[in-house]
mmCIF file of C-alpha atoms and ligand atoms in Angstrom:
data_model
loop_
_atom_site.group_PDB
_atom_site.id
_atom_site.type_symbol
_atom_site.label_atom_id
_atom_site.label_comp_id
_atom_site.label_asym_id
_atom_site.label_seq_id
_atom_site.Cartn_x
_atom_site.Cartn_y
_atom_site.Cartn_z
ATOM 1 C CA UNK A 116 -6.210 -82.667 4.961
ATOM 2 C CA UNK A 117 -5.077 -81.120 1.759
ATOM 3 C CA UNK A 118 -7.915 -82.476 -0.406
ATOM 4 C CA UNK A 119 -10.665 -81.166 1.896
ATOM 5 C CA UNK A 120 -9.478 -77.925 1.951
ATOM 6 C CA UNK A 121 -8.974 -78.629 -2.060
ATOM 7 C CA UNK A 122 -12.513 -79.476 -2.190
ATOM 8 C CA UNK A 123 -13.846 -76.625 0.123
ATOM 9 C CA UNK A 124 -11.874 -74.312 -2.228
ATOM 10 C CA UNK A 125 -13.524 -75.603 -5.703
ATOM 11 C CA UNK A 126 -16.771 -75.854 -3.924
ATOM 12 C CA UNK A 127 -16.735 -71.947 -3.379
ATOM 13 C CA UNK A 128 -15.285 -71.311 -6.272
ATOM 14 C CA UNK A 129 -17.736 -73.496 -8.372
ATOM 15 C CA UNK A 130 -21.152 -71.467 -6.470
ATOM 16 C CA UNK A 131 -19.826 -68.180 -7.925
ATOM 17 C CA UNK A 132 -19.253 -69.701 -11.328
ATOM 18 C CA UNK A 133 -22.774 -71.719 -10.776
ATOM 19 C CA UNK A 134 -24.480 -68.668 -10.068
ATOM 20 C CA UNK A 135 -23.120 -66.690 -13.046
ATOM 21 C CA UNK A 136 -24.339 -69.398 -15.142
ATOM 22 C CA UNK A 137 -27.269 -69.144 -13.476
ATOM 23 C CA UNK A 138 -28.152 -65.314 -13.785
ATOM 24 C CA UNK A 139 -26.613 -65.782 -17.678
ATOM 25 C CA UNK A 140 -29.366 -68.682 -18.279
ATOM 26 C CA UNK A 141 -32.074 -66.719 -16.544
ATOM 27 C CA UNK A 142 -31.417 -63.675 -18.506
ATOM 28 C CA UNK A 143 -31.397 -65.708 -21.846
ATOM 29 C CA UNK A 144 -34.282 -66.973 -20.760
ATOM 30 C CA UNK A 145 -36.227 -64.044 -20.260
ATOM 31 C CA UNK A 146 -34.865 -62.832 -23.399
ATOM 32 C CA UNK A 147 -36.614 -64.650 -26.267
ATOM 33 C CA UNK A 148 -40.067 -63.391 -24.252
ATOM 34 C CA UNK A 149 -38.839 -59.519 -23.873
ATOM 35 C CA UNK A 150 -38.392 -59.133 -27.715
ATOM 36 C CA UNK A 151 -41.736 -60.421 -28.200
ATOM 37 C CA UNK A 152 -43.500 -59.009 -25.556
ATOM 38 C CA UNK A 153 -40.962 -55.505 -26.274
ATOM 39 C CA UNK A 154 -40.597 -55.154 -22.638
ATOM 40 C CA UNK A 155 -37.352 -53.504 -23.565
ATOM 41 C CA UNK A 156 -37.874 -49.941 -23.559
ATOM 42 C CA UNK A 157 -36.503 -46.918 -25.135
ATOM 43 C CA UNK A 158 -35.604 -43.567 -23.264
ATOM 44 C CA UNK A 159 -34.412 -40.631 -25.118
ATOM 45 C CA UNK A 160 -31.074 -38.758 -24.265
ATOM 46 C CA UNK A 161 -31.238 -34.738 -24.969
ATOM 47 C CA UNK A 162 -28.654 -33.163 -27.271
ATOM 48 C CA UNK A 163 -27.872 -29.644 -27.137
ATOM 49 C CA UNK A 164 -26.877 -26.628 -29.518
ATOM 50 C CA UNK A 165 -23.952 -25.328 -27.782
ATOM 51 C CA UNK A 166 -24.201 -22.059 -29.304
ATOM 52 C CA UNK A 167 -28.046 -21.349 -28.569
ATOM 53 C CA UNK A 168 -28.184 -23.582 -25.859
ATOM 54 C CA UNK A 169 -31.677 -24.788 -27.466
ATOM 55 C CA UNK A 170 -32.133 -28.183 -27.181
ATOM 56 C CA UNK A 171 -31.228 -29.524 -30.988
ATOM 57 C CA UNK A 172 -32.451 -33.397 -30.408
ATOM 58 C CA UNK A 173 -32.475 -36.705 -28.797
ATOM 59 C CA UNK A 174 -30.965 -40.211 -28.761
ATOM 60 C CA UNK A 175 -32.632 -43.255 -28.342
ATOM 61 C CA UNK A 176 -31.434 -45.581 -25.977
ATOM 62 C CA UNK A 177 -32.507 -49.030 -24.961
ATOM 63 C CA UNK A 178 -33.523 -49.411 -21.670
ATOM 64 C CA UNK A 179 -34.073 -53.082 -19.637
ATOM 65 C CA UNK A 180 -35.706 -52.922 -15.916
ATOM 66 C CA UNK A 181 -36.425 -56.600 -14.660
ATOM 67 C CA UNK A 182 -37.723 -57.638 -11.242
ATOM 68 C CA UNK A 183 -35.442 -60.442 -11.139
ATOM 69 C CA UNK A 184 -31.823 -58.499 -12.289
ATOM 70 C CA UNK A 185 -32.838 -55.004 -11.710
ATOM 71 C CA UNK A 186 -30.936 -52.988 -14.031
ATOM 72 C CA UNK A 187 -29.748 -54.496 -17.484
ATOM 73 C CA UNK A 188 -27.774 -52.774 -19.837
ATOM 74 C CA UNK A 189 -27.416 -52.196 -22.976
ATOM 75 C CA UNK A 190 -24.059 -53.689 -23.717
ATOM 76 C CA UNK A 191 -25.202 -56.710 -21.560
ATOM 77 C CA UNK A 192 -28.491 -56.561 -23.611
ATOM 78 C CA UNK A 193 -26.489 -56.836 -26.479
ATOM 79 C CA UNK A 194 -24.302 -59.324 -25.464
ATOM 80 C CA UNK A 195 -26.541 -61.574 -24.969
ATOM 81 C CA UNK A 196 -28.715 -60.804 -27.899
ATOM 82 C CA UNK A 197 -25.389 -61.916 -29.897
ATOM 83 C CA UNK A 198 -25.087 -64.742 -27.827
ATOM 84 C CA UNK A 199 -28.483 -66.184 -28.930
ATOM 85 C CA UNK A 200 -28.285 -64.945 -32.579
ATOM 86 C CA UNK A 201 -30.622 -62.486 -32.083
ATOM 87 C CA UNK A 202 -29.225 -59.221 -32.624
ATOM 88 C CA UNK A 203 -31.129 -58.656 -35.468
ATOM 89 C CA UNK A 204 -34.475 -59.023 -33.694
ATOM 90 C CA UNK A 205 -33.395 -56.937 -31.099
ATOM 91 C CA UNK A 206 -32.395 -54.111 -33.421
ATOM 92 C CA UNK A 207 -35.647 -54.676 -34.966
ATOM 93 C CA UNK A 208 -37.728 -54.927 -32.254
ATOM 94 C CA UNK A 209 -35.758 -51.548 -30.673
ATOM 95 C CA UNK A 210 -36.321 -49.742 -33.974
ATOM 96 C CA UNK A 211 -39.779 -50.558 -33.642
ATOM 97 C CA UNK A 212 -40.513 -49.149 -30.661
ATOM 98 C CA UNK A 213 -38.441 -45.680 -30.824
ATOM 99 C CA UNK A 214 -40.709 -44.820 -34.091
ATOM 100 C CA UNK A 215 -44.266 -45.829 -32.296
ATOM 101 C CA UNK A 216 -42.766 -43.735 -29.420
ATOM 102 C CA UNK A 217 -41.750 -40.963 -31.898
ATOM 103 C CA UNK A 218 -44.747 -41.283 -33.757
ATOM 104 C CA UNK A 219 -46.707 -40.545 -31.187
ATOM 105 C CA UNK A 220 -45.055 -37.414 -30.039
ATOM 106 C CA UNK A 221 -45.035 -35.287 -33.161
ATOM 107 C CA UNK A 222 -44.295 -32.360 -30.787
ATOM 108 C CA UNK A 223 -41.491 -33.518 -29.109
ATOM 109 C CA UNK A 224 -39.518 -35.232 -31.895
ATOM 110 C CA UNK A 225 -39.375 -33.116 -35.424
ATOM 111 C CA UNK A 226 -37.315 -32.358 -37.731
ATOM 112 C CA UNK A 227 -35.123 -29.757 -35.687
ATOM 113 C CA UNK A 228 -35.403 -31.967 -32.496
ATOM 114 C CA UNK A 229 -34.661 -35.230 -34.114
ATOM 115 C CA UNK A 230 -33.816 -38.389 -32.782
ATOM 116 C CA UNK A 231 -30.984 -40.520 -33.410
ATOM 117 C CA UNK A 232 -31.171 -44.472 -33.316
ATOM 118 C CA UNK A 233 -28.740 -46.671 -32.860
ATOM 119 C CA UNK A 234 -28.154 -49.844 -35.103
ATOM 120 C CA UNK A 235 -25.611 -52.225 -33.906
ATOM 121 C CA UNK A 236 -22.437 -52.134 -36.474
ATOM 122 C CA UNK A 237 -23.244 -55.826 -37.401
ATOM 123 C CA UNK A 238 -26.946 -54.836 -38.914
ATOM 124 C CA UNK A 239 -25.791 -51.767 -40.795
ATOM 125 C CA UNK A 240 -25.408 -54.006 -43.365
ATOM 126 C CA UNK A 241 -28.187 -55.455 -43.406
ATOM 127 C CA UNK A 242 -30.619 -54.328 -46.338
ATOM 128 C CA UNK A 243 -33.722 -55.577 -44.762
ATOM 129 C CA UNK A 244 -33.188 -53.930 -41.462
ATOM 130 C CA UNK A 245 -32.768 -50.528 -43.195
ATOM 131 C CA UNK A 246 -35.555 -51.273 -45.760
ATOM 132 C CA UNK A 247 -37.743 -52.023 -42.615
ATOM 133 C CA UNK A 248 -36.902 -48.554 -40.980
ATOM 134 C CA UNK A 249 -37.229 -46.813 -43.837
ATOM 135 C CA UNK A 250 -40.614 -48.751 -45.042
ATOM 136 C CA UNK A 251 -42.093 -48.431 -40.985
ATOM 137 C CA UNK A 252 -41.406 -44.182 -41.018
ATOM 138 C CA UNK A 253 -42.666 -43.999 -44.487
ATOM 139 C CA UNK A 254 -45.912 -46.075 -43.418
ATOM 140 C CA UNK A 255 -46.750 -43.979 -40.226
ATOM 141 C CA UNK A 256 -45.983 -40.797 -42.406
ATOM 142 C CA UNK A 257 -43.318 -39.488 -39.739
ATOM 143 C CA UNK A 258 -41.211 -36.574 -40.853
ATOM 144 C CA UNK A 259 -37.517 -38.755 -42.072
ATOM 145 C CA UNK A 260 -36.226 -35.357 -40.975
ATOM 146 C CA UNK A 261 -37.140 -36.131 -37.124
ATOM 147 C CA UNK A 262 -35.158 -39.537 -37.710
ATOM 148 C CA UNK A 263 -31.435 -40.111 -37.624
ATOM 149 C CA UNK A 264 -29.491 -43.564 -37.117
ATOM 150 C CA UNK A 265 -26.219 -43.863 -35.587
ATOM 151 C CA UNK A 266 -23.885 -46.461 -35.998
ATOM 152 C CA UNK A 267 -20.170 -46.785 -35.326
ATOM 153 C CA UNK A 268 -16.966 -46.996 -36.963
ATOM 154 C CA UNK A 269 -17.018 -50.861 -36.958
ATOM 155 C CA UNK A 270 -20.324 -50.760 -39.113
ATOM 156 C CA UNK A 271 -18.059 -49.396 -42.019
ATOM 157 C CA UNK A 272 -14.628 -51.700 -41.556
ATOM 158 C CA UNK A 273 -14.987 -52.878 -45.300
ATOM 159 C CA UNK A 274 -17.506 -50.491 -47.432
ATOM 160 C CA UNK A 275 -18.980 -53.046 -48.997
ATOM 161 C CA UNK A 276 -21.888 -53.099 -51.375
ATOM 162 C CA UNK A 277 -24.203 -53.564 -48.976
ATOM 163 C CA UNK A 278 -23.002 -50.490 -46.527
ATOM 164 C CA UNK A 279 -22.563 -48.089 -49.834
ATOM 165 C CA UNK A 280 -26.487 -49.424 -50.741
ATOM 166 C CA UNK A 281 -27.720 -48.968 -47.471
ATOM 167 C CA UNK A 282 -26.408 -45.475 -46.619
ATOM 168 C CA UNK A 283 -27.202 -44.465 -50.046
ATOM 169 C CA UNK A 284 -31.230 -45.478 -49.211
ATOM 170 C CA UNK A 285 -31.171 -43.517 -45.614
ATOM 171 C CA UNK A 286 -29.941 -40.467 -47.842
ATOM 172 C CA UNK A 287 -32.568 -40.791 -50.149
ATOM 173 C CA UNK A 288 -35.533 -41.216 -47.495
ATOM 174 C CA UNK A 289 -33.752 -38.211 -46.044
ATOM 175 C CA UNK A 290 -32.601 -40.105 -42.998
ATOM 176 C CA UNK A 291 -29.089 -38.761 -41.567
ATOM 177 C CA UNK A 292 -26.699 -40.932 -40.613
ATOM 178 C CA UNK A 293 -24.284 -40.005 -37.473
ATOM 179 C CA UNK A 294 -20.804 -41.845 -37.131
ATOM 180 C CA UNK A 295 -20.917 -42.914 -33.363
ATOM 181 C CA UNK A 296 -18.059 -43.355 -30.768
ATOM 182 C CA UNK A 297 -15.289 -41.759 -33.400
ATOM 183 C CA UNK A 298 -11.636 -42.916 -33.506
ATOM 184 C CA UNK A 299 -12.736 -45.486 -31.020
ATOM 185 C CA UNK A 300 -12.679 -48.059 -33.668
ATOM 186 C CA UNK A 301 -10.473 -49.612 -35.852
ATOM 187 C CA UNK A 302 -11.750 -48.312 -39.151
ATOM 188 C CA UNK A 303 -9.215 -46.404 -41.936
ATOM 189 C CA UNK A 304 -10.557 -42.945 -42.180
ATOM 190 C CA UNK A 305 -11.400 -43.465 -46.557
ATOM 191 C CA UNK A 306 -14.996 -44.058 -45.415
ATOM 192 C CA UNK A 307 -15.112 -40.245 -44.727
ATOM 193 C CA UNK A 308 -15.077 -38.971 -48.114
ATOM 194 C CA UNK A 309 -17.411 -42.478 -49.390
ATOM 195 C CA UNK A 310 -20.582 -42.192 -47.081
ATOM 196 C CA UNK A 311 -23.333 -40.114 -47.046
ATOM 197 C CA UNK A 312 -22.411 -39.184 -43.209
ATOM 198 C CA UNK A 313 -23.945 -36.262 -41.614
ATOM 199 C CA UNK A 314 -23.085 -35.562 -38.474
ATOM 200 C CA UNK A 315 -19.633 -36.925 -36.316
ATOM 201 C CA UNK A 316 -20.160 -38.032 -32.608
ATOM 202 C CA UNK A 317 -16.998 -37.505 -30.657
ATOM 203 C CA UNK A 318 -16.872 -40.493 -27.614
ATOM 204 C CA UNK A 319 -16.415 -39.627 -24.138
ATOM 205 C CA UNK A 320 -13.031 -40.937 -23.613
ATOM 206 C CA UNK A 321 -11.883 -37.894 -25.899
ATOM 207 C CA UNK A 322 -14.181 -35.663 -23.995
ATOM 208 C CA UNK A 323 -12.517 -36.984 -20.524
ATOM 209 C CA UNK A 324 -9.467 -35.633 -21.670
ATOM 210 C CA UNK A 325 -10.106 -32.006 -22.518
ATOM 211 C CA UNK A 326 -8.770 -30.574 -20.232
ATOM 212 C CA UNK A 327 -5.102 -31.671 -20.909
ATOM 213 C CA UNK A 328 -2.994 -29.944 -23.732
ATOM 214 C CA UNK A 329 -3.148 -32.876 -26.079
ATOM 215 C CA UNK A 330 -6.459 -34.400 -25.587
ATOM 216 C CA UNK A 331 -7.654 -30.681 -26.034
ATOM 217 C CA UNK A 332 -5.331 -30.803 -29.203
ATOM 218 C CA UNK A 333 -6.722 -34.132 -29.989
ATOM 219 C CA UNK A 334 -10.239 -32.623 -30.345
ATOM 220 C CA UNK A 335 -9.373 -29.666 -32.037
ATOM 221 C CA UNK A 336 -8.406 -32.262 -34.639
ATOM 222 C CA UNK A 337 -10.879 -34.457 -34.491
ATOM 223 C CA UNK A 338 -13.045 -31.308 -35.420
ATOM 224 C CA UNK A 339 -11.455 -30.004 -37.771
ATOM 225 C CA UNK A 340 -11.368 -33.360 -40.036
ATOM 226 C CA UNK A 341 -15.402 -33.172 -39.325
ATOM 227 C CA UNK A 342 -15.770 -29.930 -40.204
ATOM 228 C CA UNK A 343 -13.117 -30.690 -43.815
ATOM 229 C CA UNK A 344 -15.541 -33.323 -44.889
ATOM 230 C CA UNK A 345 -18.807 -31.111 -43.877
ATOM 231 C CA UNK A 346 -20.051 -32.764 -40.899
ATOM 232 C CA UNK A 347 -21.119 -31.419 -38.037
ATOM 233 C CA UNK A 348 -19.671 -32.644 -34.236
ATOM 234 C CA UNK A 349 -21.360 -34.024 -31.296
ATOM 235 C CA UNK A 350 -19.370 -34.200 -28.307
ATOM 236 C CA UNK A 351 -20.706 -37.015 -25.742
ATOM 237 C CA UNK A 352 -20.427 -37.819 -22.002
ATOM 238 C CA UNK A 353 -19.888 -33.728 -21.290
ATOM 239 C CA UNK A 354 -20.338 -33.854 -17.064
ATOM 240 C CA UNK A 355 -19.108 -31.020 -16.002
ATOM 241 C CA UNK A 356 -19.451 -27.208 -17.417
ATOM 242 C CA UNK A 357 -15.662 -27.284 -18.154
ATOM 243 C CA UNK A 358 -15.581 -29.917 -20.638
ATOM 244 C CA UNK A 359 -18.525 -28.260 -21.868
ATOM 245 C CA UNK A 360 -16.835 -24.807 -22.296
ATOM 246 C CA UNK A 361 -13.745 -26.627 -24.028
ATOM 247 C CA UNK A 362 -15.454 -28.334 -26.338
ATOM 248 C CA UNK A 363 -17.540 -24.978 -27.508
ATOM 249 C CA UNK A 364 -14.713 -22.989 -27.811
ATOM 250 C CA UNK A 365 -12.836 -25.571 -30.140
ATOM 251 C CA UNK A 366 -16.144 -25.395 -32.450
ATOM 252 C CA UNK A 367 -18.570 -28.286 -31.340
ATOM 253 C CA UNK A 368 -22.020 -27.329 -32.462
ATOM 254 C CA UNK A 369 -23.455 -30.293 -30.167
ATOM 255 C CA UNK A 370 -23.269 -31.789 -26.482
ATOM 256 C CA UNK A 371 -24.922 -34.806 -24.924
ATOM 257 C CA UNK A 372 -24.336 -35.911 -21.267
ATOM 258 C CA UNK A 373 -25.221 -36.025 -17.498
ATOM 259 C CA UNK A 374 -24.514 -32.093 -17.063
ATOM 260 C CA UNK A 375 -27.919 -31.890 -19.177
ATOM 261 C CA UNK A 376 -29.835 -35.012 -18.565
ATOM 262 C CA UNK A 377 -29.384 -38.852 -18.776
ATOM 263 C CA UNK A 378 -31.591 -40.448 -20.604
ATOM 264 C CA UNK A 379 -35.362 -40.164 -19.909
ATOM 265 C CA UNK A 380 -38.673 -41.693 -20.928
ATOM 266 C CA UNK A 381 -40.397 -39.642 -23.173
ATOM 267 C CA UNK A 382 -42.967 -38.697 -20.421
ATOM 268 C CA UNK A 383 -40.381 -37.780 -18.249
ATOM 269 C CA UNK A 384 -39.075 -34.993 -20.818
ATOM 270 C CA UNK A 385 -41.624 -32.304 -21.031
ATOM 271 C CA UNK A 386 -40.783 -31.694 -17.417
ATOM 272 C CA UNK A 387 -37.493 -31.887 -17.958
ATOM 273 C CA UNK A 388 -37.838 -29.761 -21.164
ATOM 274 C CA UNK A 389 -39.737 -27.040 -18.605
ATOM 275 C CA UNK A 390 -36.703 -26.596 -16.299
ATOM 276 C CA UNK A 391 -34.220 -26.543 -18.971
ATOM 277 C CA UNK A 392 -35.949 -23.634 -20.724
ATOM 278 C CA UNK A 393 -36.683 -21.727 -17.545
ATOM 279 C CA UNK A 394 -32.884 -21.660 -16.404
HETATM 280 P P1 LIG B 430 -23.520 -44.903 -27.294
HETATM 281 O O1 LIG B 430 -24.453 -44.998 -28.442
HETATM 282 O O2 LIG B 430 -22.208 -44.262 -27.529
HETATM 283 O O3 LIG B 430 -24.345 -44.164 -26.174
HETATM 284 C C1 LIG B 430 -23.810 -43.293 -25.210
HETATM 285 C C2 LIG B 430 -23.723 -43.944 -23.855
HETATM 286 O O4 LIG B 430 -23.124 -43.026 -22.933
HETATM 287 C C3 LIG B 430 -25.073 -44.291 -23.226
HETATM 288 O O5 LIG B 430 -24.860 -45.452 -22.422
HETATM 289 C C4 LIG B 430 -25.357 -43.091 -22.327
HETATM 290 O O6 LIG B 430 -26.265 -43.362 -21.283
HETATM 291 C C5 LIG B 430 -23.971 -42.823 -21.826
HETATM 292 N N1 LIG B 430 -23.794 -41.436 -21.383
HETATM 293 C C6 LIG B 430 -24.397 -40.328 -21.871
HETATM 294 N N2 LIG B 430 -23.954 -39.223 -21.232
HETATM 295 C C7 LIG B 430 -23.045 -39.640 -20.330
HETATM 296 C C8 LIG B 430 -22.226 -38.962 -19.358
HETATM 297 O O7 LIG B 430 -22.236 -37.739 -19.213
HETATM 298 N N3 LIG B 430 -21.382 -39.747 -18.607
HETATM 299 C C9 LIG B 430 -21.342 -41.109 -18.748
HETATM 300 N N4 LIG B 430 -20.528 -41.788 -17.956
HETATM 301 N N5 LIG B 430 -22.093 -41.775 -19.655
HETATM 302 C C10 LIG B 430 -22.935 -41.040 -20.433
HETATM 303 P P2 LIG B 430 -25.806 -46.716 -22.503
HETATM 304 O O8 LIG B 430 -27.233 -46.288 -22.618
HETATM 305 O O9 LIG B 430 -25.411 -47.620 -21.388
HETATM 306 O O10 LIG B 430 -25.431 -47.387 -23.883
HETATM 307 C C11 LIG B 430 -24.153 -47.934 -24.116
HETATM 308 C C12 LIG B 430 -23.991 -48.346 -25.546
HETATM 309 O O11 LIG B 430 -24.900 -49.412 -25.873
HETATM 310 C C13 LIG B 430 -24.331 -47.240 -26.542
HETATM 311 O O12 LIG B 430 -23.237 -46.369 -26.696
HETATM 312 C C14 LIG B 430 -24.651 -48.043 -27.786
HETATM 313 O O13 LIG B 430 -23.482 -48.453 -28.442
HETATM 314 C C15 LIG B 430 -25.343 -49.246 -27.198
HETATM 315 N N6 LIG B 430 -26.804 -48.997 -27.234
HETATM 316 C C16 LIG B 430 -27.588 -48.339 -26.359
HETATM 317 N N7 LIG B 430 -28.873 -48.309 -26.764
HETATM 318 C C17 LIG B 430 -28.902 -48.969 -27.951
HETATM 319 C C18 LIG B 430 -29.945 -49.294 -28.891
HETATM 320 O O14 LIG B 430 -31.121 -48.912 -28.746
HETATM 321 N N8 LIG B 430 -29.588 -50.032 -29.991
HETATM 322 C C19 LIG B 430 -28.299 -50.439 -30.196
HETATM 323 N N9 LIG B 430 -28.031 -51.149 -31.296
HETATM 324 N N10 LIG B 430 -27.303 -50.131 -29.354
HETATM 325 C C20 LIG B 430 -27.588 -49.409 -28.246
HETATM 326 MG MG1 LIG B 431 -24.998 -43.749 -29.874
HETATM 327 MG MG1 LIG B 432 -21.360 -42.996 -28.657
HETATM 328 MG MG1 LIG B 433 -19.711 -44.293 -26.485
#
């Protein structure tokens, strides 16, 4: 009696873990012939200017639509990618297709609408990766201006050599570099006054909390040390016209979030572009 219903139990139990397996090794799969193929695809977040209101920029996230999974995302994308050793290429391969998308929209993406990459914390250190970026802008003769990369705290855990070298070359192709998800990490705060940094991007779960007395004091610092080391702020996830107001009134020059757009392909933004400017 007992082992049957034992048995019944583990069989359930083993499906669900036989069909995880199953969607993992299908994904993995499918993987190796996405980067090649670069069926991933980038779409392109709007920032604004909080003072103007003009939009001031974009940032360039992945985006994965299968038949088989539907949605995939990036933090599953990259999970994987890490899985199979393949970060790299997928960094690469990501890179790659932002700049032949920003390349060719020279009216969308310039030097005072730039766009902002991400490179996964592990790869910041990696001279070839930033060699590559630098070398593939350079080649197509795209404005460095209309380029930024973002990476986060993690990136910069131990300033070594090869972080100090590969900032330094960014600066010098006059790419900026934006410090993603901030005080999210685990990172000492002596990077601050080490990097070439440019601009600061303050994470949502900060912006989630503005409306309380200290997550709106919490900001107000988190600006201020941005602003004492010359950087300017991005505040992301801003939903609702609240968290918007809060953060412009403590001194953000820059929002990102749903209450403007999510991110869209860059066909999709002209349009979107339109209706923004005609509000
Ligand atoms: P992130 O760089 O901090 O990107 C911001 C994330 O917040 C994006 O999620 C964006 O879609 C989401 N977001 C923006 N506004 C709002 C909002 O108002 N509310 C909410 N709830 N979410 C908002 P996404 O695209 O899923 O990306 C997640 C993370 O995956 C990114 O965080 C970044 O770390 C990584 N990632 C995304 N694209 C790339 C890429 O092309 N390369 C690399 N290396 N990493 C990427
Ligand atoms: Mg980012
Ligand atoms: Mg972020
Ligand atoms: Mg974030």
């Amino acid at each position: 009696e007992f082992s049957h219903q034992h048995s019944l139990f583990l069989s359930s139990y083993n499906d669900s873990i036989h069909q995880a397996a199953t969607r993992k090794k299908g994904i993995q799969k499918m993987f190796l012939g996405v980067i090649e193929s670069a069926k991933i695809d980038v779409y392109f977040q709007p920032k604004i200017d909080l003072k103007s209101r003009n939009i001031a920029g974009y940032e360039a996230l992945m985006r994965w639509f299968t038949d088989e999974y539907d949605y995939i995302s990036p933090q599953e994308i990259i999970d994987t990618a890490q899985e199979l050793n393949l970060l790299f290429e997928l960094d690469k391969c990501v890179i790659h297709k932002a700049l032949s998308i920003i390349d060719a929209n020279p009216d969308l993406f310039t030097a005072t609408t730039p766009v902002s990459i991400n490179i996964s914390a592990r790869n910041f250190g990696f001279k070839a990766l930033i060699d590559g970026l630098i070398h593939d802008v350079e080649a197509r003769g795209i404005d460095p201006r209309s380029i930024e990369v973002e990476v986060t705290e993690d990136a910069l855990l131990t300033i070594g050599d090869k972080v100090q070298t590969n900032a330094n070359a960014l600066r010098k192709a006059g790419i900026k570099i934006c410090l993603d998800d901030f005080g999210t990490g685990y990172s000492a705060l002596s990077y601050l006054g080490k990097l070439p940094l440019d601009n600061l991007k303050i994470d949502r779960s900060f912006v989630i909390e503005s409306e309380n007395k200290s997550g709106r004091l919490m900001l107000e610092a988190i600006v201020s040390i941005a602003k004492s080391y010359h950087l300017t702020v991005t505040a992301e996830g801003i939903e609702t016209v609240q968290q918007q107001d809060v953060l412009s009134s403590i001194g953000c020059e820059y929002a990102q979030g749903f209450y403007y757009s999510k991110a869209l392909p860059a066909e999709e933004l002209l349009a979107w572009i339109d209706a923004y400017s005609s509000k």
